[in-house]
Amino acid sequence: MVQVTRTIKAPMHEVFAVLADGWAYASWVVGASHIRGVDDTWPEVGARIHHSVGMWPLTIQDTTAVRAVDSPHSIELDARLWPIGAAIVRVELRATGPTSCEAVMTEEAVRGPGRLMPPALQAVALRPRNRESLSRLADLAEGGYMDAREGSQEQ
């Protein structure tokens, strides 16, 4: 299992709002390139994001499904990228103050060839990508994502 942590200068509920918006998935998940659809029930357990991964025209179309959710504290995803495999990804948020929180992202390959990689090799491959994903998540939350969403809903 690979784990990365980042302090985010935004309230926990605002960070979770980014996670709860399936259409924002490709904005913070490194490798996701296009969202084709989001189930209306996202982020409820069982809901899916239909996404493409990779650079066009060499993309793989697959889905990511919610395995568990405890708003605004955590979300656990079954992230698929077949034929490479699938991983369980969990993002936990812990308040560190009224306007900040700590995000902890863990990922574990559970199906496919990726599961056969030794843990140390998985860490080398996944840690930089997951650090960048948390950096993008932080950028969205700190950069006024909630303000932009609220403004677009008023129109």
Coordinates of N, CA, C and O in Angstrom, one line a residue:
M1 N 0.8 -1.2 0.0 CA 0.0 0.0 0.0 C 0.9 1.2 0.0 O 1.8 1.3 0.7
V2 N 0.5 2.2 -0.8 CA 1.3 3.4 -1.0 C 0.5 4.6 -0.3 O -0.7 4.6 -0.5
Q3 N 1.1 5.4 0.5 CA 0.4 6.5 1.2 C 1.2 7.8 1.0 O 2.4 7.8 1.1
V4 N 0.4 8.8 0.7 CA 1.0 10.2 0.7 C 0.1 11.1 1.5 O -1.1 10.9 1.6
T5 N 0.7 12.2 2.0 CA -0.1 13.1 2.8 C 0.2 14.6 2.4 O 1.3 14.9 1.9
R6 N -0.8 15.4 2.5 CA -0.6 16.9 2.2 C -1.5 17.7 3.0 O -2.7 17.4 3.2
T7 N -1.0 18.8 3.5 CA -1.8 19.8 4.2 C -2.4 20.7 3.1 O -1.8 21.2 2.2
I8 N -3.7 20.9 3.3 CA -4.5 21.8 2.3 C -5.0 23.0 3.1 O -5.7 22.8 4.1
K9 N -4.8 24.1 2.5 CA -5.3 25.4 3.2 C -6.7 25.7 2.8 O -7.0 26.7 2.1
A10 N -7.6 24.8 3.1 CA -9.0 25.0 2.8 C -9.8 24.1 3.8 O -9.3 23.1 4.3
P11 N -11.0 24.5 4.2 CA -11.8 23.7 5.1 C -12.1 22.3 4.6 O -12.2 22.2 3.3
M12 N -12.2 21.4 5.4 CA -12.4 20.0 5.0 C -13.6 19.8 4.1 O -13.5 19.1 3.1
H13 N -14.7 20.5 4.4 CA -15.9 20.4 3.6 C -15.7 20.9 2.2 O -16.3 20.4 1.2
E14 N -14.8 21.9 2.0 CA -14.5 22.4 0.7 C -13.7 21.4 -0.1 O -13.9 21.3 -1.3
V15 N -12.7 20.8 0.5 CA -11.9 19.8 -0.1 C -12.8 18.6 -0.5 O -12.7 18.1 -1.6
F16 N -13.7 18.2 0.4 CA -14.6 17.1 0.1 C -15.5 17.4 -1.1 O -15.9 16.5 -1.9
A17 N -15.9 18.7 -1.2 CA -16.8 19.1 -2.3 C -16.1 18.8 -3.6 O -16.8 18.4 -4.6
V18 N -14.8 18.9 -3.7 CA -14.1 18.6 -5.0 C -14.2 17.1 -5.2 O -14.5 16.7 -6.3
L19 N -14.0 16.3 -4.2 CA -14.1 14.9 -4.3 C -15.5 14.4 -4.7 O -15.7 13.4 -5.4
A20 N -16.5 15.2 -4.2 CA -17.9 14.8 -4.4 C -18.4 15.2 -5.7 O -19.5 14.8 -6.1
D21 N -17.6 16.0 -6.5 CA -18.0 16.4 -7.8 C -17.3 15.4 -8.8 O -16.1 15.6 -9.2
G22 N -18.0 14.5 -9.3 CA -17.5 13.5 -10.3 C -16.9 14.1 -11.5 O -16.0 13.6 -12.1
W23 N -17.5 15.2 -11.9 CA -17.0 15.9 -13.2 C -15.7 16.6 -12.9 O -15.0 16.8 -13.9
A24 N -15.3 16.8 -11.7 CA -14.0 17.4 -11.4 C -12.9 16.3 -11.3 O -11.7 16.6 -11.2
Y25 N -13.2 15.0 -11.4 CA -12.3 13.9 -11.2 C -11.0 14.1 -12.1 O -9.9 13.9 -11.6
A26 N -11.2 14.3 -13.4 CA -10.1 14.4 -14.3 C -9.2 15.7 -14.0 O -8.1 15.8 -14.4
S27 N -9.7 16.6 -13.2 CA -9.0 17.8 -12.8 C -7.9 17.6 -11.7 O -7.0 18.3 -11.6
W28 N -8.2 16.5 -10.9 CA -7.2 16.3 -9.8 C -6.6 14.9 -9.9 O -5.5 14.7 -9.3
V29 N -7.1 13.9 -10.6 CA -6.5 12.6 -10.7 C -5.6 12.5 -11.9 O -6.0 12.7 -13.0
V30 N -4.3 12.4 -11.6 CA -3.3 12.3 -12.6 C -3.5 11.0 -13.5 O -3.7 9.9 -12.9
G31 N -3.6 11.2 -14.8 CA -3.8 10.1 -15.7 C -5.2 10.2 -16.3 O -5.4 9.8 -17.4
A32 N -6.2 10.6 -15.5 CA -7.6 10.7 -16.0 C -7.6 11.9 -17.0 O -7.2 13.0 -16.7
S33 N -8.1 11.6 -18.2 CA -8.0 12.6 -19.2 C -9.4 13.2 -19.7 O -9.4 14.3 -20.2
H34 N -10.4 12.4 -19.4 CA -11.7 12.8 -19.9 C -12.8 12.1 -19.1 O -12.7 10.9 -18.9
I35 N -13.8 12.9 -18.7 CA -15.0 12.3 -18.0 C -16.1 12.1 -19.0 O -16.5 13.1 -19.6
R36 N -16.5 10.9 -19.3 CA -17.6 10.6 -20.2 C -18.9 10.7 -19.6 O -19.9 10.9 -20.3
G37 N -19.0 10.4 -18.3 CA -20.3 10.5 -17.6 C -20.1 10.2 -16.1 O -19.1 9.7 -15.7
V38 N -21.1 10.7 -15.3 CA -21.0 10.5 -13.9 C -22.4 10.1 -13.5 O -23.4 10.8 -13.8
D39 N -22.5 9.0 -12.7 CA -23.8 8.6 -12.2 C -24.5 9.7 -11.4 O -23.8 10.4 -10.6
D40 N -25.8 9.9 -11.5 CA -26.5 10.9 -10.8 C -26.3 10.7 -9.3 O -26.5 11.7 -8.5
T41 N -26.1 9.5 -8.8 CA -26.0 9.3 -7.4 C -24.6 9.5 -6.8 O -24.4 9.3 -5.6
W42 N -23.6 9.9 -7.6 CA -22.2 10.2 -7.1 C -22.3 11.2 -6.1 O -22.9 12.2 -6.2
P43 N -21.6 11.0 -4.9 CA -20.6 10.0 -4.5 C -21.2 8.9 -3.6 O -20.5 8.5 -2.7
E44 N -22.4 8.5 -3.8 CA -23.0 7.4 -3.0 C -22.3 6.1 -3.4 O -21.8 5.9 -4.5
V45 N -22.3 5.1 -2.4 CA -21.7 3.8 -2.6 C -22.3 3.2 -3.9 O -23.5 3.2 -4.0
G46 N -21.4 2.7 -4.7 CA -21.9 2.0 -6.0 C -21.9 2.9 -7.2 O -21.9 2.5 -8.3
A47 N -22.0 4.2 -7.0 CA -22.0 5.2 -8.1 C -20.7 5.2 -8.8 O -19.6 4.9 -8.2
R48 N -20.7 5.4 -10.1 CA -19.5 5.4 -11.0 C -19.3 6.6 -11.8 O -20.2 7.3 -12.1
I49 N -18.0 6.8 -12.0 CA -17.5 7.8 -13.0 C -17.0 7.0 -14.2 O -16.3 6.1 -14.0
H50 N -17.5 7.4 -15.4 CA -17.0 6.8 -16.6 C -16.0 7.7 -17.2 O -16.3 8.8 -17.6
H51 N -14.7 7.2 -17.3 CA -13.6 8.1 -17.6 C -12.7 7.5 -18.7 O -12.8 6.3 -18.9
S52 N -11.9 8.3 -19.3 CA -10.9 7.9 -20.1 C -9.5 8.2 -19.4 O -9.4 9.2 -18.7
V53 N -8.6 7.3 -19.7 CA -7.3 7.5 -19.1 C -6.2 7.5 -20.2 O -6.3 6.7 -21.1
G54 N -5.3 8.4 -20.1 CA -4.2 8.4 -21.1 C -4.4 9.6 -22.0 O -5.3 10.4 -21.9
M55 N -3.4 9.7 -23.0 CA -3.4 10.8 -23.9 C -4.1 10.3 -25.2 O -3.8 9.3 -25.7
W56 N -4.9 11.2 -25.7 CA -5.6 10.9 -27.0 C -4.6 10.8 -28.1 O -3.6 11.5 -28.1
P57 N -4.7 9.9 -29.0 CA -5.8 8.9 -29.2 C -5.6 7.6 -28.5 O -6.4 6.7 -28.7
L58 N -4.6 7.5 -27.7 CA -4.3 6.2 -27.0 C -4.9 6.2 -25.6 O -4.2 6.2 -24.6
T59 N -6.2 6.2 -25.6 CA -6.9 6.3 -24.3 C -7.5 4.9 -24.0 O -7.9 4.2 -24.9
I60 N -7.7 4.6 -22.7 CA -8.4 3.5 -22.2 C -9.7 4.0 -21.6 O -9.6 4.9 -20.7
Q61 N -10.8 3.4 -21.9 CA -12.1 3.8 -21.3 C -12.4 2.8 -20.2 O -12.5 1.6 -20.4
D62 N -12.7 3.3 -19.0 CA -13.1 2.5 -17.9 C -13.9 3.2 -16.9 O -14.4 4.3 -17.2
T63 N -14.0 2.7 -15.7 CA -14.9 3.4 -14.6 C -14.1 3.3 -13.3 O -13.2 2.5 -13.1
T64 N -14.6 4.2 -12.4 CA -14.2 4.3 -11.0 C -15.5 4.3 -10.2 O -16.4 5.0 -10.6
A65 N -15.6 3.4 -9.2 CA -16.8 3.3 -8.4 C -16.5 3.6 -7.0 O -15.4 3.3 -6.4
V66 N -17.5 4.1 -6.3 CA -17.4 4.4 -4.9 C -17.6 3.1 -4.1 O -18.6 2.4 -4.3
R67 N -16.7 2.8 -3.2 CA -16.8 1.6 -2.3 C -17.3 2.0 -1.0 O -18.0 1.2 -0.3
A68 N -16.9 3.2 -0.5 CA -17.3 3.7 0.8 C -17.2 5.2 0.8 O -16.4 5.7 0.2
V69 N -18.1 5.8 1.6 CA -18.0 7.3 1.7 C -18.5 7.7 3.1 O -19.4 7.1 3.6
D70 N -17.8 8.6 3.7 CA -18.2 9.2 5.0 C -18.0 10.7 4.9 O -16.9 11.2 5.3
S71 N -18.9 11.4 4.3 CA -18.8 12.8 4.0 C -18.8 13.6 5.3 O -19.6 13.3 6.2
P72 N -17.9 14.6 5.5 CA -16.8 15.0 4.6 C -15.5 14.5 5.0 O -14.5 15.1 4.7
H73 N -15.4 13.3 5.5 CA -14.2 12.7 6.1 C -13.4 11.8 5.1 O -12.2 11.9 5.2
S74 N -14.1 11.0 4.3 CA -13.4 10.1 3.5 C -14.2 9.6 2.3 O -15.4 9.6 2.4
I75 N -13.5 9.1 1.3 CA -14.1 8.4 0.2 C -13.1 7.3 -0.2 O -11.9 7.5 -0.2
E76 N -13.7 6.1 -0.5 CA -12.9 5.0 -1.0 C -13.4 4.6 -2.3 O -14.6 4.4 -2.5
L77 N -12.5 4.5 -3.3 CA -12.8 4.2 -4.7 C -12.2 2.9 -5.2 O -11.1 2.5 -4.8
D78 N -12.9 2.3 -6.1 CA -12.4 1.1 -6.9 C -12.1 1.7 -8.2 O -12.9 1.9 -9.0
A79 N -10.8 2.0 -8.4 CA -10.3 2.7 -9.6 C -9.8 1.6 -10.6 O -8.8 1.0 -10.3
R80 N -10.5 1.5 -11.7 CA -10.2 0.5 -12.7 C -9.4 1.1 -13.9 O -9.7 2.3 -14.3
L81 N -8.5 0.4 -14.4 CA -7.7 0.7 -15.6 C -7.3 -0.6 -16.3 O -6.2 -1.0 -16.3
W82 N -8.3 -1.2 -16.8 CA -8.1 -2.5 -17.4 C -7.5 -2.3 -18.8 O -7.9 -1.4 -19.5
P83 N -6.5 -3.1 -19.2 CA -6.0 -4.3 -18.7 C -4.9 -4.3 -17.7 O -4.4 -5.3 -17.2
I84 N -4.5 -3.0 -17.3 CA -3.5 -2.9 -16.3 C -3.9 -3.4 -15.0 O -3.1 -4.0 -14.2
G85 N -5.1 -3.2 -14.6 CA -5.6 -3.7 -13.3 C -6.6 -2.7 -12.7 O -7.2 -1.9 -13.3
A86 N -6.6 -2.9 -11.3 CA -7.5 -2.0 -10.5 C -6.9 -1.8 -9.2 O -6.1 -2.6 -8.7
A87 N -7.2 -0.7 -8.6 CA -6.7 -0.3 -7.3 C -7.8 0.2 -6.4 O -8.8 0.8 -6.9
I88 N -7.6 0.0 -5.1 CA -8.4 0.7 -4.1 C -7.7 2.0 -3.7 O -6.6 1.9 -3.3
V89 N -8.4 3.1 -3.9 CA -7.8 4.4 -3.5 C -8.7 5.0 -2.4 O -9.9 5.0 -2.6
R90 N -8.1 5.4 -1.4 CA -8.8 6.0 -0.3 C -8.2 7.4 0.0 O -7.0 7.6 0.1
V91 N -9.1 8.4 0.1 CA -8.7 9.8 0.5 C -9.4 10.1 1.8 O -10.6 10.0 1.9
E92 N -8.6 10.3 2.8 CA -9.1 10.7 4.1 C -8.8 12.1 4.4 O -7.6 12.6 4.1
L93 N -9.7 12.9 5.0 CA -9.5 14.3 5.4 C -9.6 14.4 6.9 O -10.5 13.9 7.5
R94 N -8.7 15.2 7.4 CA -8.7 15.4 8.9 C -8.5 16.9 9.1 O -7.5 17.5 8.6
A95 N -9.4 17.5 9.8 CA -9.3 19.0 10.0 C -8.1 19.3 10.9 O -7.9 18.6 11.9
T96 N -7.4 20.3 10.5 CA -6.2 20.7 11.3 C -6.4 22.1 11.8 O -5.6 22.7 12.5
G97 N -7.6 22.7 11.5 CA -8.0 24.0 11.9 C -9.2 24.4 11.2 O -9.7 23.6 10.3
P98 N -9.8 25.6 11.4 CA -11.1 25.9 10.8 C -10.9 26.2 9.3 O -11.9 26.0 8.5
T99 N -9.7 26.5 8.8 CA -9.5 26.7 7.4 C -8.4 25.9 6.8 O -7.8 26.2 5.8
S100 N -8.2 24.7 7.4 CA -7.2 23.8 6.8 C -7.5 22.3 7.2 O -8.2 22.1 8.1
C101 N -6.9 21.4 6.4 CA -7.0 20.0 6.7 C -5.8 19.3 6.1 O -5.1 19.8 5.4
E102 N -5.7 18.0 6.6 CA -4.7 17.1 6.1 C -5.4 16.1 5.2 O -6.4 15.5 5.6
A103 N -4.9 15.9 4.0 CA -5.4 14.8 3.1 C -4.4 13.7 3.1 O -3.2 13.9 2.9
V104 N -4.9 12.5 3.3 CA -4.1 11.3 3.3 C -4.7 10.4 2.2 O -5.8 10.0 2.2
M105 N -3.8 10.1 1.2 CA -4.3 9.3 0.1 C -3.5 7.9 0.1 O -2.3 7.9 0.2
T106 N -4.3 6.8 0.1 CA -3.6 5.5 0.1 C -4.1 4.8 -1.2 O -5.2 5.0 -1.6
E107 N -3.2 4.0 -1.8 CA -3.6 3.3 -3.0 C -2.9 1.9 -2.9 O -1.8 1.7 -2.5
E108 N -3.7 0.9 -3.3 CA -3.2 -0.5 -3.3 C -3.8 -1.2 -4.5 O -5.0 -1.2 -4.7
A109 N -2.9 -1.7 -5.3 CA -3.3 -2.5 -6.5 C -3.9 -3.8 -6.0 O -3.4 -4.5 -5.1
V110 N -5.1 -4.1 -6.5 CA -5.9 -5.3 -6.0 C -6.2 -6.3 -7.1 O -6.5 -7.4 -6.8
R111 N -6.2 -5.9 -8.3 CA -6.5 -6.8 -9.4 C -5.5 -6.5 -10.6 O -5.1 -5.4 -10.8
G112 N -5.3 -7.5 -11.4 CA -4.5 -7.4 -12.6 C -3.0 -7.4 -12.4 O -2.6 -7.7 -11.2
P113 N -2.2 -7.2 -13.4 CA -0.8 -7.3 -13.3 C -0.2 -6.4 -12.3 O 0.9 -6.7 -11.7
G114 N -0.7 -5.2 -12.0 CA -0.2 -4.3 -11.1 C -0.1 -4.9 -9.7 O 0.8 -4.5 -8.9
R115 N -1.0 -5.8 -9.4 CA -1.0 -6.4 -8.1 C 0.2 -7.3 -7.8 O 0.7 -7.5 -6.7
L116 N 0.8 -7.7 -8.9 CA 2.0 -8.6 -8.9 C 3.3 -7.9 -8.7 O 4.3 -8.5 -8.4
M117 N 3.3 -6.5 -8.8 CA 4.5 -5.7 -8.6 C 4.8 -5.7 -7.1 O 4.0 -5.6 -6.2
P118 N 6.1 -5.9 -6.8 CA 6.5 -5.8 -5.4 C 6.1 -4.4 -4.8 O 6.1 -3.4 -5.5
P119 N 5.8 -4.4 -3.5 CA 5.4 -3.1 -2.8 C 6.3 -2.0 -3.1 O 5.9 -0.8 -3.3
A120 N 7.6 -2.2 -3.0 CA 8.6 -1.2 -3.2 C 8.5 -0.6 -4.6 O 8.6 0.6 -4.8
L121 N 8.3 -1.4 -5.6 CA 8.2 -1.0 -7.0 C 6.9 -0.2 -7.2 O 6.8 0.8 -7.9
Q122 N 5.8 -0.7 -6.5 CA 4.5 0.1 -6.6 C 4.7 1.5 -6.0 O 4.2 2.4 -6.6
A123 N 5.4 1.6 -4.9 CA 5.7 2.9 -4.3 C 6.4 3.8 -5.2 O 6.1 5.0 -5.3
V124 N 7.4 3.3 -5.9 CA 8.2 4.1 -6.8 C 7.3 4.6 -7.9 O 7.4 5.8 -8.3
A125 N 6.4 3.8 -8.4 CA 5.6 4.2 -9.5 C 4.4 5.1 -9.1 O 4.0 6.0 -9.8
L126 N 3.8 4.8 -7.9 CA 2.6 5.5 -7.5 C 2.8 6.8 -6.6 O 2.0 7.7 -6.7
R127 N 3.8 6.8 -5.8 CA 4.0 7.9 -4.9 C 4.1 9.3 -5.6 O 3.3 10.2 -5.2
P128 N 4.9 9.4 -6.6 CA 4.9 10.7 -7.3 C 3.6 11.1 -7.9 O 3.2 12.3 -7.9
R129 N 2.9 10.2 -8.5 CA 1.6 10.4 -9.2 C 0.6 10.8 -8.1 O -0.2 11.8 -8.3
N130 N 0.6 10.1 -7.0 CA -0.4 10.5 -5.9 C -0.1 11.8 -5.2 O -1.0 12.5 -4.8
R131 N 1.2 12.1 -5.1 CA 1.6 13.4 -4.6 C 1.0 14.5 -5.5 O 0.5 15.5 -5.0
E132 N 1.2 14.3 -6.8 CA 0.7 15.3 -7.8 C -0.8 15.4 -7.7 O -1.4 16.5 -7.8
S133 N -1.5 14.3 -7.5 CA -3.0 14.3 -7.4 C -3.4 15.1 -6.2 O -4.4 15.9 -6.3
L134 N -2.8 14.9 -5.1 CA -3.1 15.7 -3.9 C -2.8 17.2 -4.1 O -3.5 18.0 -3.6
S135 N -1.7 17.5 -4.8 CA -1.4 18.8 -5.1 C -2.5 19.5 -6.0 O -2.9 20.6 -5.7
R136 N -3.0 18.8 -7.0 CA -4.1 19.3 -7.8 C -5.4 19.4 -7.0 O -6.1 20.4 -7.2
L137 N -5.6 18.5 -6.1 CA -6.8 18.6 -5.3 C -6.7 19.8 -4.4 O -7.7 20.6 -4.3
A138 N -5.5 20.1 -3.8 CA -5.3 21.3 -3.0 C -5.5 22.5 -3.9 O -6.1 23.5 -3.4
D139 N -5.0 22.5 -5.1 CA -5.1 23.7 -5.9 C -6.6 24.1 -6.2 O -7.0 25.2 -6.1
L140 N -7.4 23.0 -6.4 CA -8.8 23.3 -6.7 C -9.5 23.8 -5.4 O -10.2 24.8 -5.5
A141 N -9.2 23.2 -4.3 CA -9.9 23.6 -3.0 C -9.4 25.0 -2.6 O -10.2 25.8 -2.1
E142 N -8.1 25.2 -2.7 CA -7.6 26.5 -2.2 C -7.8 27.6 -3.2 O -7.8 28.8 -2.8
G143 N -8.1 27.3 -4.4 CA -8.2 28.3 -5.5 C -9.7 28.7 -5.7 O -10.0 29.3 -6.7
G144 N -10.5 28.5 -4.8 CA -11.9 29.0 -4.9 C -12.8 28.1 -5.7 O -13.8 28.6 -6.2
Y145 N -12.6 26.8 -5.7 CA -13.5 25.9 -6.4 C -14.9 26.0 -5.9 O -15.8 26.1 -6.8
M146 N -15.1 26.1 -4.6 CA -16.5 26.2 -4.1 C -17.1 27.5 -4.6 O -18.3 27.5 -4.9
D147 N -16.4 28.6 -4.6 CA -16.9 29.9 -5.0 C -17.3 29.8 -6.5 O -18.4 30.3 -6.8
A148 N -16.5 29.2 -7.3 CA -16.8 29.1 -8.7 C -18.1 28.2 -8.9 O -18.9 28.5 -9.8
R149 N -18.2 27.1 -8.2 CA -19.3 26.2 -8.3 C -20.6 26.9 -7.9 O -21.6 26.8 -8.5
E150 N -20.5 27.6 -6.8 CA -21.7 28.4 -6.3 C -22.1 29.4 -7.3 O -23.3 29.6 -7.5
G151 N -21.2 30.1 -7.9 CA -21.5 31.1 -8.9 C -22.1 30.6 -10.1 O -23.1 31.2 -10.7
S152 N -21.7 29.4 -10.6 CA -22.3 28.8 -11.8 C -23.7 28.3 -11.5 O -24.5 28.2 -12.4
Q153 N -24.0 27.9 -10.2 CA -25.3 27.4 -9.9 C -26.3 28.5 -9.8 O -27.5 28.3 -9.9
E154 N -25.9 29.7 -9.5 CA -26.8 30.9 -9.4 C -27.4 31.3 -10.7 O -28.4 31.9 -10.8
Q155 N -26.7 31.0 -11.8 CA -27.1 31.5 -13.1 C -28.3 30.8 -13.6 O -28.7 29.8 -13.4

